[in-house]
């Protein structure tokens, strides 16, 4: 049997024009190929599956006490070929539980008793809540058997206290404003690679959730407005008529609509004046559901066509405290980001009906929602806005396992930030994360990008998640050219949106979509250790014709960018993509014609890391 599997694998490699053998996937990944759930072409395998659920959430949120209480009913479908003997849950609010493991500092006032499970019923049978196996943010419930292609119904009654400070992606923002995320017990992912996702949520690592359907009912006192993932289903029950008209108008207009103004806040007539209002939202095929609420936030909105074929529109919202003046501009940055994503990079129609940027205390993304802190610097405002909104594609439209592969979404948000910031304002050249990588490249803490996220800490966590993969994507974009890169990226998105891609799915899709075997670069930049270090070698010229040897002193493939400065102060850039290093060359020859006297040659640009820049300058004597 072992020999037979190896032989089949060899045959696959032999007939596949994009031979993948040099990538040498780990054994658990190879198992997924052998089982037929994934394929060496990058496409989901013929036997690919993923589980899903319908969530019906009904909660009451009491702002003064910050108590969240209610029920969640879950219809969970086992699409796997496995008979399951347990259900694993995530209780994310247990991040704040006394004694819990975490890699964030916690204020004593936020240490809580965690999620209190009051009642749990599985398929009509009451569970003994005193015997639930709760370990940090994980909870395991044993089952006799849960057969393939069947459903289980779970009903949970629970409560917990939302954190007042120690704001890590969720919590109280100010007196009367709250961003509430990860607030309900959910069944964690069971996938074809690892089975149940057993990783604890410790704060740094992010999330991995199934694509599910959500119905949520959120009850709050009058005068609290709610924004959430998905569509509001009962606007007439919670808003005064004038505000329904404004929302409808914003859904149709390119211009900015002031849905809630300071005058409206002063009048206090925004919501229905019932003692309690229940807000009902629905969202389909998303990985999470979150909401924000405030009794004193302004709301600006605008919409735009995101799909020129269907003329489908997306509404963009900015909801914020009027004292934070920077947020008056955020609606414009957010709108331009959604437009750029739809038509320029990644040039894919924005997939959701709205994107709401909330004035919060974090810098975090959620399906259709963003929790951004106020900033004083315009450049920072733009970069933060487009970074977090770009996450809509990765990890939400593409259901990435952020817990293990943080670089598969943060790296994309980084290159998105670099590119779209410059589209919004061409004077800004965003270098987010470059200094951190430049200072640690090749050192002990500089781990391969493919290192699992939970195995990283400190600087290596940051550089592996953000600038290093961002550079890798940027270099492939340069290698392929915009048109072919877009074609390859769209192939990846087409194959895996609404599913759970892992790194090799991405690598193989990009190879297949571009028609180019880029394994040498995936291995060099994402899998191997190494250091970026180029140097100017021998320089010769005869008249106007110049030749410059560029030596690859290091081991990382970085583009060659040589800036030629003339005596009159003007410059020109001579560029070669990473293709010059594809065959293992240690030196590349640049030739160019100089039509006037040359004063200096400088190797490297903003996105070309180099640990030794002392040999990157040639002064003409």
Coordinates of C-alpha atoms in Angstrom, one line a residue:
X1 CA 0.0 0.0 0.0
X2 CA 2.8 2.4 0.9
X3 CA 4.6 1.7 -2.4
X4 CA 1.4 2.1 -4.4
X5 CA 0.7 5.6 -3.0
X6 CA 4.3 6.6 -3.8
X7 CA 3.9 5.3 -7.3
X8 CA 0.7 7.2 -7.9
X9 CA 2.3 10.3 -6.6
X10 CA 5.2 9.9 -9.0
X11 CA 2.9 9.5 -11.9
X12 CA 1.0 12.6 -10.9
X13 CA 4.2 14.6 -10.7
X14 CA 5.3 13.2 -14.1
X15 CA 2.2 14.1 -16.0
X16 CA 1.6 17.5 -14.3
X17 CA 3.1 20.3 -16.4
X18 CA 3.6 22.3 -13.2
X19 CA 5.7 19.7 -11.4
X20 CA 5.4 20.4 -7.7
X21 CA 7.9 17.9 -6.2
X22 CA 10.3 20.5 -5.0
X23 CA 7.8 22.0 -2.6
X24 CA 7.7 18.7 -0.5
X25 CA 4.4 19.3 1.4
X26 CA 4.2 18.0 5.0
X27 CA 2.7 14.6 5.5
X28 CA -0.7 15.9 6.8
X29 CA -1.0 18.0 3.6
X30 CA 0.0 15.0 1.4
X31 CA -2.7 13.0 3.2
X32 CA -5.3 15.5 1.9
X33 CA -4.1 14.8 -1.7
X34 CA -4.2 11.1 -1.1
X35 CA -7.7 11.4 0.2
X36 CA -8.8 13.4 -2.8
X37 CA -9.9 16.5 -0.8
X38 CA -7.2 18.7 -2.4
X39 CA -5.2 18.4 -5.6
X40 CA -1.8 19.2 -7.0
X41 CA -3.4 21.4 -9.6
X42 CA -4.5 23.8 -6.7
X43 CA -8.2 23.1 -7.2
X44 CA -10.3 21.6 -4.5
X45 CA -10.1 17.8 -4.9
X46 CA -13.1 15.8 -6.2
X47 CA -13.8 14.7 -2.6
X48 CA -13.4 18.2 -1.0
X49 CA -15.9 18.9 1.7
X50 CA -16.4 21.4 4.5
X51 CA -18.9 21.6 7.3
X52 CA -21.4 24.3 7.9
X53 CA -24.1 25.5 10.3
X54 CA -27.2 27.7 10.7
X55 CA -27.0 29.9 13.7
X56 CA -30.0 31.5 15.3
X57 CA -28.8 34.0 17.9
X58 CA -31.0 35.8 20.4
X59 CA -29.3 38.0 22.9
X60 CA -30.0 40.9 25.3
X61 CA -27.2 43.4 25.8
X62 CA -27.4 45.6 28.8
X63 CA -25.0 48.5 28.2
X64 CA -24.6 49.7 31.8
X65 CA -23.7 46.3 33.2
X66 CA -22.2 45.1 29.9
X67 CA -24.1 41.8 30.4
X68 CA -24.7 39.7 27.3
X69 CA -27.2 36.9 27.8
X70 CA -29.3 34.8 25.5
X71 CA -29.5 31.7 23.4
X72 CA -27.8 30.3 20.3
X73 CA -29.5 27.5 18.4
X74 CA -27.2 25.7 15.9
X75 CA -28.1 23.3 13.2
X76 CA -24.6 21.8 12.3
X77 CA -24.1 19.7 9.2
X78 CA -21.4 17.1 9.1
X79 CA -20.4 17.0 5.4
X80 CA -17.2 15.1 6.3
X81 CA -16.8 11.3 5.6
X82 CA -16.1 10.8 9.3
X83 CA -18.3 9.7 12.2
X84 CA -17.7 12.3 14.9
X85 CA -17.7 11.4 18.5
X86 CA -17.5 14.9 19.9
X87 CA -18.4 18.5 19.1
X88 CA -15.7 21.2 19.7
X89 CA -16.8 24.7 20.5
X90 CA -15.0 28.1 20.8
X91 CA -15.8 30.3 23.7
X92 CA -13.8 33.3 22.7
X93 CA -14.9 35.5 25.6
X94 CA -12.9 33.1 27.9
X95 CA -9.9 35.1 26.7
X96 CA -10.9 37.3 29.6
X97 CA -11.5 34.5 32.0
X98 CA -9.4 34.4 35.3
X99 CA -6.5 32.1 34.9
X100 CA -6.8 31.8 31.1
X101 CA -3.7 31.6 28.9
X102 CA -3.1 34.7 26.8
X103 CA -0.3 36.6 25.2
X104 CA -1.8 40.0 26.0
X105 CA -1.6 42.0 29.2
X106 CA -5.0 42.2 30.9
X107 CA -6.4 44.8 33.2
X108 CA -7.6 43.3 36.5
X109 CA -11.0 44.9 36.1
X110 CA -11.6 42.8 33.0
X111 CA -10.8 39.4 34.6
X112 CA -14.1 37.6 34.5
X113 CA -15.7 34.3 35.1
X114 CA -15.9 33.8 31.4
X115 CA -18.8 32.3 29.5
X116 CA -21.4 30.9 31.8
X117 CA -23.2 28.0 30.1
X118 CA -26.6 27.9 31.8
X119 CA -28.2 25.2 29.6
X120 CA -27.2 23.0 26.7
X121 CA -29.4 20.7 24.7
X122 CA -28.1 18.4 21.9
X123 CA -30.7 16.7 19.8
X124 CA -33.3 17.1 22.5
X125 CA -31.1 15.7 25.3
X126 CA -30.1 18.0 28.2
X127 CA -26.4 18.0 28.9
X128 CA -24.9 18.3 32.4
X129 CA -23.4 21.8 32.2
X130 CA -21.4 21.1 35.3
X131 CA -19.4 18.4 33.4
X132 CA -18.6 20.3 30.3
X133 CA -14.9 20.0 29.4
X134 CA -13.9 23.7 29.2
X135 CA -10.3 24.5 28.7
X136 CA -9.6 28.2 28.1
X137 CA -11.4 29.2 24.9
X138 CA -12.1 25.5 23.9
X139 CA -15.0 23.4 25.0
X140 CA -15.5 19.7 24.1
X141 CA -18.8 17.9 24.3
X142 CA -18.8 14.1 23.8
X143 CA -21.3 12.4 21.4
X144 CA -22.2 8.7 21.0
X145 CA -21.9 9.2 17.2
X146 CA -22.5 11.9 14.6
X147 CA -22.8 10.2 11.3
X148 CA -21.6 11.6 8.0
X149 CA -24.1 13.6 5.9
X150 CA -26.3 14.2 9.0
X151 CA -27.2 17.2 11.2
X152 CA -27.1 17.8 14.9
X153 CA -29.2 20.5 16.7
X154 CA -27.5 22.3 19.6
X155 CA -29.2 24.9 21.8
X156 CA -27.1 26.9 24.3
X157 CA -28.3 29.3 26.9
X158 CA -25.4 31.5 28.1
X159 CA -24.2 34.8 29.5
X160 CA -21.0 36.7 30.1
X161 CA -19.8 40.2 30.9
X162 CA -18.2 42.2 28.0
X163 CA -14.8 43.7 28.9
X164 CA -14.7 47.4 29.8
X165 CA -11.1 48.0 29.0
X166 CA -8.3 45.7 27.8
X167 CA -9.9 46.1 24.3
X168 CA -8.6 43.3 22.2
X169 CA -10.8 43.4 19.1
X170 CA -14.0 43.7 21.2
X171 CA -15.3 45.5 24.2
X172 CA -16.6 48.8 25.5
X173 CA -15.3 51.8 23.4
X174 CA -16.7 54.6 25.6
X175 CA -19.7 55.4 27.8
X176 CA -22.4 54.4 25.4
X177 CA -20.5 52.8 22.6
X178 CA -19.5 49.1 22.2
X179 CA -17.9 46.8 19.6
X180 CA -19.1 43.3 20.3
X181 CA -17.4 40.4 18.6
X182 CA -16.9 36.7 19.3
X183 CA -19.8 36.9 21.6
X184 CA -21.6 33.6 21.1
X185 CA -20.6 29.9 21.6
X186 CA -19.8 28.4 18.1
X187 CA -18.8 25.1 16.8
X188 CA -15.2 25.2 15.6
X189 CA -13.9 24.1 12.3
X190 CA -13.5 20.4 11.6
X191 CA -11.5 20.1 8.3
X192 CA -9.8 17.6 6.1
X193 CA -6.3 18.5 7.3
X194 CA -6.4 18.7 11.1
X195 CA -9.8 17.5 12.1
X196 CA -11.0 19.7 14.9
X197 CA -9.2 23.1 15.3
X198 CA -7.8 22.7 18.8
X199 CA -5.7 25.8 18.9
X200 CA -6.5 28.1 21.9
X201 CA -7.2 31.8 21.2
X202 CA -4.5 33.6 23.0
X203 CA -4.8 37.1 21.5
X204 CA -2.1 37.3 18.9
X205 CA -3.3 34.5 16.6
X206 CA -6.5 35.2 14.9
X207 CA -9.4 33.0 13.8
X208 CA -10.7 30.1 11.7
X209 CA -14.4 29.7 11.3
X210 CA -16.8 27.9 8.9
X211 CA -18.9 29.6 6.3
X212 CA -22.4 29.7 7.9
X213 CA -25.8 31.3 7.9
X214 CA -26.7 33.7 10.7
X215 CA -29.9 35.0 12.0
X216 CA -29.3 37.3 15.0
X217 CA -31.7 39.2 17.2
X218 CA -30.1 41.8 19.5
X219 CA -32.1 43.6 22.1
X220 CA -31.0 46.9 23.6
X221 CA -32.5 49.9 25.3
X222 CA -34.0 52.7 23.1
X223 CA -31.7 55.3 21.5
X224 CA -29.0 52.7 20.9
X225 CA -28.4 52.2 17.2
X226 CA -26.9 48.9 16.0
X227 CA -24.7 48.1 13.0
X228 CA -23.8 44.5 12.2
X229 CA -22.6 41.9 9.7
X230 CA -25.4 41.2 7.2
X231 CA -28.7 42.9 6.4
X232 CA -31.1 44.6 8.8
X233 CA -34.4 42.8 8.4
X234 CA -36.7 44.9 10.5
X235 CA -35.8 48.5 9.9
X236 CA -39.4 49.7 10.3
X237 CA -39.5 48.2 13.8
X238 CA -36.4 49.9 15.1
X239 CA -35.9 53.2 13.2
X240 CA -38.0 56.3 13.0
X241 CA -39.3 56.7 9.4
X242 CA -37.0 59.5 8.4
X243 CA -33.9 57.3 9.0
X244 CA -35.3 54.5 6.9
X245 CA -35.6 56.9 4.0
X246 CA -32.0 58.1 4.5
X247 CA -30.6 54.6 4.6
X248 CA -32.6 53.7 1.4
X249 CA -31.2 56.9 -0.2
X250 CA -27.6 56.1 0.8
X251 CA -28.0 52.6 -0.8
X252 CA -28.6 54.3 -4.2
X253 CA -26.4 57.4 -4.2
X254 CA -22.7 57.9 -4.9
X255 CA -22.7 61.0 -2.8
X256 CA -22.4 61.0 1.0
X257 CA -25.6 60.9 3.0
X258 CA -25.7 62.0 6.6
X259 CA -27.9 59.3 8.0
X260 CA -27.4 60.4 11.6
X261 CA -26.3 64.0 12.3
X262 CA -25.4 65.9 15.5
X263 CA -28.8 67.5 15.3
X264 CA -30.4 64.0 15.2
X265 CA -28.4 62.9 18.3
X266 CA -29.6 66.0 20.1
X267 CA -33.2 65.4 19.2
X268 CA -33.0 61.8 20.4
X269 CA -35.6 60.5 17.9
X270 CA -33.5 58.1 15.9
X271 CA -34.8 54.8 17.2
X272 CA -38.3 53.7 18.1
X273 CA -39.0 54.9 21.6
X274 CA -39.8 51.5 23.1
X275 CA -38.1 50.6 26.3
X276 CA -36.3 47.9 24.4
X277 CA -35.8 47.5 20.6
X278 CA -34.8 44.2 19.0
X279 CA -32.6 44.5 15.9
X280 CA -32.8 41.6 13.5
X281 CA -30.0 40.8 11.1
X282 CA -29.3 38.1 8.6
X283 CA -26.1 37.1 6.9
X284 CA -25.4 34.2 4.5
X285 CA -22.2 32.3 3.7
X286 CA -20.0 34.3 6.1
X287 CA -17.5 33.1 8.6
X288 CA -18.5 35.3 11.5
X289 CA -21.1 37.7 12.9
X290 CA -20.4 40.9 14.9
X291 CA -22.1 44.1 15.9
X292 CA -21.5 47.6 17.1
X293 CA -23.8 49.8 19.0
X294 CA -23.8 53.4 20.3
X295 CA -26.2 56.1 21.6
X296 CA -24.1 59.0 20.3
X297 CA -22.4 58.1 17.1
X298 CA -22.8 59.9 13.8
X299 CA -23.4 57.9 10.6
X300 CA -22.2 58.9 7.2
X301 CA -22.9 56.6 4.2
X302 CA -22.3 56.4 0.5
X303 CA -22.7 53.6 -2.1
X304 CA -21.1 52.7 -5.3
X305 CA -21.4 50.2 -8.2
X306 CA -18.9 47.4 -7.5
X307 CA -19.9 45.1 -10.4
X308 CA -20.1 46.8 -13.8
X309 CA -21.8 43.7 -15.3
X310 CA -24.7 43.5 -12.9
X311 CA -24.6 47.1 -11.5
X312 CA -24.7 45.7 -8.0
X313 CA -23.9 48.3 -5.4
X314 CA -22.2 48.2 -2.0
X315 CA -22.9 50.7 0.8
X316 CA -20.0 52.1 2.7
X317 CA -20.5 53.4 6.2
X318 CA -18.5 55.4 8.7
X319 CA -20.0 55.5 12.2
X320 CA -18.1 57.6 14.8
X321 CA -17.9 59.9 17.8
X322 CA -18.2 63.5 16.5
X323 CA -15.2 64.5 18.7
X324 CA -12.9 62.3 16.4
X325 CA -12.5 64.7 13.5
X326 CA -10.4 62.2 11.4
X327 CA -13.5 60.0 10.9
X328 CA -15.2 62.7 8.9
X329 CA -12.7 61.8 6.2
X330 CA -12.8 58.0 6.7
X331 CA -16.0 57.6 4.5
X332 CA -14.0 58.9 1.5
X333 CA -11.1 56.6 2.1
X334 CA -13.3 53.6 2.6
X335 CA -15.3 54.3 -0.5
X336 CA -12.1 54.7 -2.6
X337 CA -10.8 51.4 -1.1
X338 CA -13.9 49.5 -2.1
X339 CA -13.8 51.0 -5.6
X340 CA -10.1 50.2 -6.0
X341 CA -10.6 46.6 -4.8
X342 CA -13.4 46.1 -7.2
X343 CA -11.8 47.6 -10.3
X344 CA -8.0 47.8 -9.9
X345 CA -6.6 45.5 -7.2
X346 CA -7.4 42.6 -6.9
X347 CA -10.0 43.7 -9.5
X348 CA -12.8 41.5 -8.1
X349 CA -16.3 42.9 -7.4
X350 CA -16.7 43.6 -3.8
X351 CA -18.6 40.6 -2.5
X352 CA -20.8 42.0 0.3
X353 CA -23.7 44.5 0.5
X354 CA -22.0 46.9 3.0
X355 CA -18.8 47.7 4.7
X356 CA -19.1 49.6 8.0
X357 CA -16.1 51.3 9.5
X358 CA -16.6 51.8 13.3
X359 CA -14.8 54.3 15.5
X360 CA -13.4 51.9 18.0
X361 CA -10.3 51.1 20.0
X362 CA -8.6 48.6 17.7
X363 CA -7.4 47.9 14.2
X364 CA -9.3 44.8 13.3
X365 CA -11.5 43.4 10.5
X366 CA -14.6 41.3 10.6
X367 CA -17.1 40.3 7.8
X368 CA -18.6 43.6 6.5
X369 CA -17.3 45.4 9.6
X370 CA -14.1 47.2 10.7
X371 CA -13.1 48.3 14.2
X372 CA -10.6 51.2 13.7
X373 CA -9.1 53.5 16.3
X374 CA -9.0 57.3 15.7
X375 CA -5.7 58.7 14.4
X376 CA -4.2 62.1 14.1
X377 CA -2.1 61.6 10.9
X378 CA -3.9 61.6 7.6
X379 CA -1.4 59.1 6.1
X380 CA -2.1 56.7 9.0
X381 CA -5.9 57.1 8.5
X382 CA -5.7 56.1 4.9
X383 CA -3.4 53.1 5.5
X384 CA -5.4 51.8 8.4
X385 CA -8.7 52.1 6.5
X386 CA -7.6 50.4 3.3
X387 CA -5.6 47.7 5.2
X388 CA -8.6 46.5 7.3
X389 CA -11.1 46.8 4.5
X390 CA -8.8 44.8 2.2
X391 CA -9.2 41.9 4.6
X392 CA -12.7 41.4 3.2
X393 CA -11.1 39.3 0.5
X394 CA -8.6 37.6 2.8
X395 CA -9.7 35.9 5.2
X396 CA -13.4 36.4 4.8
X397 CA -14.3 35.8 1.1
X398 CA -11.4 33.2 1.1
X399 CA -11.9 31.2 4.3
X400 CA -8.2 31.2 5.4
X401 CA -7.1 29.5 8.6
X402 CA -5.6 32.5 10.2
X403 CA -4.8 30.6 13.4
X404 CA -2.1 28.6 11.5
X405 CA -1.3 30.8 8.5
X406 CA -1.6 34.4 9.5
X407 CA 0.5 35.4 6.4
X408 CA -2.2 34.2 4.1
X409 CA -4.4 37.1 5.0
X410 CA -2.1 39.7 6.6
X411 CA 0.3 39.6 3.8
X412 CA -2.5 40.3 1.3
X413 CA -3.8 43.2 3.5
X414 CA -0.2 44.5 3.5
X415 CA 0.3 44.6 -0.3
X416 CA -3.3 45.9 -0.5
X417 CA -2.3 48.7 1.8
X418 CA 0.9 49.5 -0.1
X419 CA -0.9 49.6 -3.5
X420 CA -4.3 51.2 -2.6
X421 CA -2.8 53.9 -0.3
X422 CA -0.8 55.1 -3.3
X423 CA -3.9 55.1 -5.5
X424 CA -5.8 57.2 -2.9
X425 CA -2.9 59.6 -2.5
X426 CA 0.1 59.2 -5.0
X427 CA 2.3 61.2 -2.6
X428 CA 2.2 58.5 0.0
X429 CA 4.7 55.6 -0.3
X430 CA 3.7 53.2 2.4
X431 CA 6.5 51.2 3.9
X432 CA 4.5 49.4 6.6
X433 CA 6.7 46.7 8.2
X434 CA 9.8 47.2 6.0
X435 CA 12.0 48.6 8.8
X436 CA 11.2 45.7 11.0
X437 CA 12.1 43.1 8.4
X438 CA 15.2 45.1 7.3
X439 CA 16.5 45.1 10.9
X440 CA 16.0 41.4 11.5
X441 CA 16.5 39.7 8.1
X442 CA 18.7 36.7 8.4
X443 CA 19.0 36.8 12.1
X444 CA 17.9 34.0 14.6
X445 CA 14.4 35.4 15.0
X446 CA 13.9 35.5 11.2
X447 CA 11.9 32.3 10.6
X448 CA 10.6 31.0 7.3
X449 CA 7.2 32.4 6.4
X450 CA 5.7 28.9 6.4
X451 CA 6.4 28.6 10.1
X452 CA 3.0 28.1 11.7
X453 CA 1.7 31.3 13.3
X454 CA 1.4 29.9 16.9
X455 CA 5.1 29.0 16.8
X456 CA 6.0 32.7 16.3
X457 CA 6.4 35.5 18.8
X458 CA 7.6 39.1 18.9
X459 CA 9.3 40.5 15.8
X460 CA 9.2 37.3 13.8
X461 CA 5.4 37.1 14.3
X462 CA 5.1 40.6 12.9
X463 CA 7.5 40.2 9.9
X464 CA 6.2 36.8 8.9
X465 CA 2.6 37.9 9.0
X466 CA 2.9 41.3 7.2
X467 CA 5.9 42.6 5.2
X468 CA 7.6 39.3 4.2
X469 CA 4.6 37.7 2.5
X470 CA 3.5 41.1 1.2
X471 CA 6.9 41.4 -0.5
X472 CA 6.5 37.8 -1.9
X473 CA 3.1 38.7 -3.4
X474 CA 4.5 42.0 -4.8
X475 CA 7.5 40.2 -6.4
X476 CA 5.3 37.6 -8.1
X477 CA 3.1 40.5 -9.4
X478 CA 6.2 42.1 -10.8
X479 CA 7.4 38.8 -12.3
X480 CA 4.1 38.0 -14.0
X481 CA 3.1 41.5 -15.0
X482 CA -0.3 43.0 -13.9
X483 CA -2.4 41.2 -16.5
X484 CA -1.1 37.7 -15.9
X485 CA -0.9 38.2 -12.1
X486 CA -4.5 39.2 -12.1
X487 CA -5.4 36.2 -14.1
X488 CA -3.6 33.8 -11.8
X489 CA -5.0 35.5 -8.6
X490 CA -8.5 35.3 -10.0
X491 CA -8.0 31.6 -10.7
X492 CA -7.1 31.1 -7.0
X493 CA -10.1 33.2 -5.9
X494 CA -12.4 31.3 -8.3
X495 CA -11.3 28.0 -7.0
X496 CA -11.4 28.8 -3.2
X497 CA -13.8 31.6 -2.4
X498 CA -16.3 30.3 0.2
X499 CA -13.9 27.4 1.0
X500 CA -10.8 26.8 3.2
X501 CA -7.5 27.2 1.2
X502 CA -4.2 26.4 2.7
X503 CA -0.7 27.5 1.5
X504 CA -0.1 24.8 -1.1
X505 CA -3.5 25.4 -2.6
X506 CA -2.4 29.0 -3.2
X507 CA 1.0 28.1 -4.6
X508 CA -0.4 25.5 -7.0
X509 CA -3.3 27.8 -8.1
X510 CA -0.9 30.6 -8.9
X511 CA 1.2 28.2 -11.0
X512 CA -1.8 26.8 -12.8
X513 CA -3.5 30.2 -13.3
X514 CA -0.3 31.8 -14.7
X515 CA 0.9 28.8 -16.7
X516 CA 4.3 29.2 -15.0
X517 CA 6.1 27.0 -12.6
X518 CA 7.1 29.3 -9.8
X519 CA 8.0 26.6 -7.3
X520 CA 11.6 27.9 -7.1
X521 CA 10.3 31.2 -5.7
X522 CA 7.7 29.7 -3.4
X523 CA 10.5 27.6 -1.9
X524 CA 13.1 30.4 -1.8
X525 CA 10.9 33.1 -0.3
X526 CA 8.2 31.3 1.7
X527 CA 9.9 28.1 2.9
X528 CA 13.7 28.6 3.1
X529 CA 15.7 30.6 5.6
X530 CA 17.9 33.2 4.0
X531 CA 18.9 36.8 3.8
X532 CA 18.3 39.5 1.1
X533 CA 21.6 41.1 0.2
X534 CA 22.6 42.5 -3.2
X535 CA 25.7 44.5 -4.1
X536 CA 27.0 46.5 -7.1
X537 CA 29.8 44.6 -8.7
X538 CA 31.9 45.5 -11.7
X539 CA 30.8 48.7 -13.5
X540 CA 32.0 49.4 -17.1
X541 CA 30.9 51.8 -19.8
X542 CA 31.9 52.9 -23.3
X543 CA 30.4 56.2 -24.2
X544 CA 26.7 56.1 -23.5
X545 CA 26.5 52.3 -23.0
X546 CA 26.8 51.1 -19.4
X547 CA 27.0 47.6 -17.9
X548 CA 26.6 47.0 -14.2
X549 CA 27.1 43.6 -12.5
X550 CA 24.6 43.0 -9.6
X551 CA 25.8 40.3 -7.3
X552 CA 23.3 38.3 -5.2
X553 CA 25.4 38.1 -2.1
X554 CA 22.5 36.8 0.0
X555 CA 20.1 33.9 -0.7
X556 CA 16.7 35.6 -1.0
X557 CA 15.4 36.5 -4.5
X558 CA 14.8 40.2 -4.5
X559 CA 14.2 42.3 -7.7
X560 CA 17.0 44.3 -9.1
X561 CA 16.4 48.1 -9.0
X562 CA 19.2 50.4 -10.0
X563 CA 18.6 54.1 -9.8
X564 CA 20.8 56.1 -12.2
X565 CA 21.4 59.7 -11.1
X566 CA 22.7 62.1 -13.7
X567 CA 24.9 65.1 -13.0
X568 CA 21.9 67.4 -13.5
X569 CA 20.1 65.7 -10.7
X570 CA 17.6 63.8 -12.9
X571 CA 17.2 60.0 -12.4
X572 CA 16.0 56.9 -14.2
X573 CA 15.3 53.4 -12.9
X574 CA 16.7 50.2 -14.4
X575 CA 14.6 47.3 -13.3
X576 CA 14.7 43.5 -13.5
X577 CA 12.3 41.2 -11.8
X578 CA 13.1 38.2 -9.6
X579 CA 13.3 36.1 -12.8
X580 CA 17.0 37.0 -13.0
X581 CA 17.6 34.6 -10.0
X582 CA 15.4 31.8 -11.1
X583 CA 18.2 29.5 -12.2
X584 CA 20.4 30.1 -9.2
X585 CA 22.5 32.8 -10.8
X586 CA 24.8 34.6 -8.4
X587 CA 25.2 37.7 -10.6
X588 CA 23.1 39.5 -13.1
X589 CA 24.3 42.0 -15.7
X590 CA 22.3 45.3 -16.2
X591 CA 22.8 47.2 -19.4
X592 CA 21.5 50.7 -20.1
X593 CA 22.1 53.7 -22.2
X594 CA 22.9 57.0 -20.5
X595 CA 22.3 60.0 -22.8
X596 CA 24.0 62.4 -20.3
X597 CA 26.8 62.2 -17.7
X598 CA 26.2 59.9 -14.8
X599 CA 27.0 60.9 -11.3
X600 CA 25.9 58.0 -9.2
X601 CA 24.3 54.5 -9.2
X602 CA 22.2 53.3 -6.2
X603 CA 20.9 49.8 -5.8
X604 CA 17.5 49.1 -4.2
X605 CA 14.2 50.9 -3.7
X606 CA 11.5 51.0 -0.9
X607 CA 10.5 47.4 -1.4
X608 CA 14.0 45.9 -1.9
X609 CA 15.2 44.8 1.6
X610 CA 19.0 44.5 1.9
X611 CA 21.0 43.8 5.0
X612 CA 24.1 45.6 3.8
X613 CA 23.6 48.8 1.9
X614 CA 27.2 49.9 2.1
X615 CA 27.9 48.1 -1.2
X616 CA 24.8 49.5 -2.9
X617 CA 26.2 52.8 -4.1
X618 CA 28.7 53.5 -6.9
X619 CA 30.0 57.0 -7.2
X620 CA 31.3 57.9 -10.7
X621 CA 34.7 59.6 -10.5

